[in-house]
Amino acid sequence: MDISLIKGIGPKTAKWLSYLCGGSSVLDVLWHLPTSVIHRPFFDKNPLLNQPICIRVKIDEYLIPPVRRRPLKIVCQADFGRLDLVFFHYYLSSIMDKFPVGSQVYLAGFIQKKDDFYKMIHPDFMALKKEDIPEYEAVYPMSQGKNTIIFYRLIQRLLHNLPELPEWLDEKTIKEYRFHS
């Protein structure tokens, strides 16, 4: 099946996928294999610095800059202390509508420590539910400035819509190699 027939795939995205995956079929996209995997373990206390993690925070306040060219800071409280989220390119109304002051938010990204508090620059994921952040994220080779998340969501949607297939390995092989079926 041609990728352009998938709901939500427009002509520009179909052209990009065809270039990226070397073909325009759904199988070409599914066989565009990841180059690595990011593991984001969940931490409540003592987060790992400069490594991908997932944490829960409470949004305390928005420090809106007087000039649009300056970064937006969101002051949060985590179980381990203060955490500042820093955004250089942002849509303020979108962030404030989805994540109002006082809300509990799950973040995934890299934490750095500065003075007595922590900061996270451009979280990879922000969500109201922990389940919305993948603990393991496949990293695909990208080009033309496209976001990995676009491709990741497409792969998830394609895999979800695949028909149920019978198991093709025998029971002995599955047990011997501890495969998940």
Coordinates of C-alpha atoms in Angstrom, one line a residue:
M1 CA 0.0 0.0 0.0
D2 CA 1.3 3.5 -0.9
I3 CA 2.2 5.6 2.1
S4 CA 0.2 8.6 0.7
L5 CA -3.0 6.7 1.2
I6 CA -2.5 6.7 5.0
K7 CA -4.7 9.1 6.9
G8 CA -2.8 12.2 8.0
I9 CA 0.0 11.8 5.4
G10 CA -0.1 14.7 3.0
P11 CA 1.9 15.1 -0.3
K12 CA 4.9 16.8 1.3
T13 CA 5.2 14.2 4.1
A14 CA 4.8 11.4 1.6
K15 CA 7.5 12.8 -0.6
W16 CA 9.8 13.2 2.4
L17 CA 9.1 9.6 3.6
S18 CA 9.7 8.3 0.1
Y19 CA 13.1 10.0 0.0
L20 CA 14.0 9.0 3.5
C21 CA 13.0 5.3 3.3
G22 CA 13.9 4.6 -0.3
G23 CA 10.4 3.9 -1.4
S24 CA 6.8 5.0 -1.0
S25 CA 5.2 1.8 0.4
V26 CA 4.2 1.1 4.0
L27 CA 6.7 -1.7 4.1
D28 CA 9.5 0.7 3.0
V29 CA 8.6 2.9 6.0
L30 CA 8.4 -0.1 8.4
W31 CA 11.8 -1.4 7.2
H32 CA 13.5 2.0 7.8
L33 CA 15.1 0.6 11.0
P34 CA 16.2 2.6 14.0
T35 CA 19.9 3.4 14.5
S36 CA 19.7 3.3 18.3
V37 CA 17.3 3.4 21.3
I38 CA 17.0 6.0 24.0
H39 CA 16.1 4.6 27.5
R40 CA 14.5 7.1 29.8
P41 CA 14.1 5.6 33.3
F42 CA 11.7 7.3 35.7
F43 CA 13.3 9.1 38.7
D44 CA 11.7 10.7 41.8
K45 CA 14.8 11.6 43.7
N46 CA 18.5 12.2 42.8
P47 CA 18.1 12.4 39.0
L48 CA 21.0 11.4 36.7
L49 CA 22.6 14.5 35.2
N50 CA 23.2 14.8 31.5
Q51 CA 21.4 11.5 30.7
P52 CA 17.9 11.0 29.3
I53 CA 15.4 10.5 32.1
C54 CA 11.7 11.0 32.9
I55 CA 10.5 12.9 36.0
R56 CA 7.3 14.3 37.5
V57 CA 7.2 18.0 38.4
K58 CA 4.6 20.6 39.5
I59 CA 4.6 23.9 37.6
D60 CA 5.0 26.8 40.0
E61 CA 5.2 29.8 37.6
Y62 CA 6.0 31.1 34.2
L63 CA 8.8 33.6 33.9
I64 CA 7.8 35.3 30.6
P65 CA 10.6 37.4 29.1
P66 CA 9.8 41.0 28.1
V67 CA 11.4 40.4 24.7
R68 CA 10.4 37.4 22.5
R69 CA 14.1 36.7 21.6
R70 CA 14.8 35.7 25.2
P71 CA 14.1 32.2 26.5
L72 CA 11.0 31.3 28.4
K73 CA 11.5 29.8 31.8
I74 CA 9.1 27.7 33.7
V75 CA 9.8 27.2 37.3
C76 CA 8.9 23.8 38.5
Q77 CA 9.1 21.8 41.8
A78 CA 10.3 18.2 41.7
D79 CA 10.8 15.8 44.5
F80 CA 14.6 16.6 44.4
G81 CA 14.2 20.4 44.4
R82 CA 13.7 23.3 42.0
L83 CA 13.8 22.6 38.2
D84 CA 13.8 25.3 35.6
L85 CA 12.5 24.4 32.1
V86 CA 14.1 26.6 29.4
F87 CA 12.5 27.1 25.9
F88 CA 14.2 29.1 23.2
H89 CA 11.5 28.5 20.5
Y90 CA 8.1 28.3 22.0
Y91 CA 4.4 29.1 21.6
L92 CA 3.5 30.5 25.0
S93 CA -0.3 30.2 24.7
S94 CA 0.0 26.5 23.7
I95 CA 2.3 25.7 26.6
M96 CA 0.2 27.6 29.2
D97 CA -3.1 26.1 27.9
K98 CA -1.8 22.5 28.1
F99 CA 0.2 22.9 31.3
P100 CA -1.3 25.5 33.6
V101 CA 0.4 26.7 36.8
G102 CA -0.2 24.1 39.6
S103 CA -0.5 21.1 37.3
Q104 CA 1.5 17.9 37.6
V105 CA 3.5 17.3 34.5
Y106 CA 5.8 14.5 33.3
L107 CA 9.0 15.5 31.5
A108 CA 11.5 13.6 29.5
G109 CA 14.9 15.0 28.6
F110 CA 18.3 15.9 30.0
I111 CA 18.8 17.6 33.3
Q112 CA 21.7 19.8 34.1
K113 CA 22.6 21.3 37.5
K114 CA 23.3 25.0 37.9
D115 CA 24.1 26.5 41.3
D116 CA 21.5 25.0 43.7
F117 CA 18.8 24.1 41.2
Y118 CA 18.4 22.0 38.1
K119 CA 17.4 22.9 34.6
M120 CA 16.1 21.1 31.5
I121 CA 16.4 22.8 28.1
H122 CA 13.7 21.9 25.6
P123 CA 12.3 18.7 27.1
D124 CA 11.9 15.9 24.6
F125 CA 8.4 15.2 25.9
M126 CA 5.9 17.0 28.2
A127 CA 2.8 15.1 29.2
L128 CA 0.1 15.1 31.9
K129 CA 0.2 11.2 32.1
K130 CA 3.4 9.2 32.5
E131 CA 2.0 6.6 30.0
D132 CA 2.3 9.3 27.2
I133 CA 6.1 9.3 27.5
P134 CA 7.8 6.2 26.0
E135 CA 10.4 4.7 28.3
Y136 CA 12.2 3.4 25.3
E137 CA 12.3 5.5 22.1
A138 CA 13.7 4.3 18.8
V139 CA 16.0 6.8 17.1
Y140 CA 15.7 6.8 13.3
P141 CA 18.1 8.3 10.8
M142 CA 16.5 11.6 9.8
S143 CA 17.1 14.3 7.2
Q144 CA 15.8 17.6 6.0
G145 CA 15.2 19.0 9.5
K146 CA 12.3 16.7 10.3
N147 CA 11.5 15.8 13.8
T148 CA 12.0 12.2 15.0
I149 CA 8.7 12.4 16.9
I150 CA 6.8 12.7 13.6
F151 CA 8.3 9.5 12.3
Y152 CA 8.0 7.7 15.7
R153 CA 4.2 8.5 15.8
L154 CA 3.8 7.3 12.2
I155 CA 5.6 4.0 13.0
Q156 CA 3.4 3.5 16.1
R157 CA 0.2 4.2 14.0
L158 CA 1.3 1.8 11.2
L159 CA 2.2 -1.0 13.7
H160 CA -1.1 -0.6 15.6
N161 CA -3.0 -1.0 12.3
L162 CA -1.2 -4.2 11.2
P163 CA -3.4 -7.3 11.1
E164 CA -2.9 -10.0 13.7
L165 CA -0.6 -12.7 12.3
P166 CA -0.1 -16.2 13.5
E167 CA 3.1 -17.1 15.3
W168 CA 5.6 -18.5 12.8
L169 CA 8.2 -19.8 15.2
D170 CA 7.7 -23.1 17.0
E171 CA 7.3 -23.2 20.8
K172 CA 10.7 -24.8 21.4
T173 CA 12.6 -21.9 19.6
I174 CA 10.6 -19.3 21.5
K175 CA 11.4 -20.9 24.9
E176 CA 15.1 -21.6 24.0
Y177 CA 15.9 -18.0 23.0
R178 CA 13.4 -16.4 25.4
F179 CA 11.6 -14.6 22.6
H180 CA 8.5 -12.6 23.3
S181 CA 5.6 -13.7 21.2

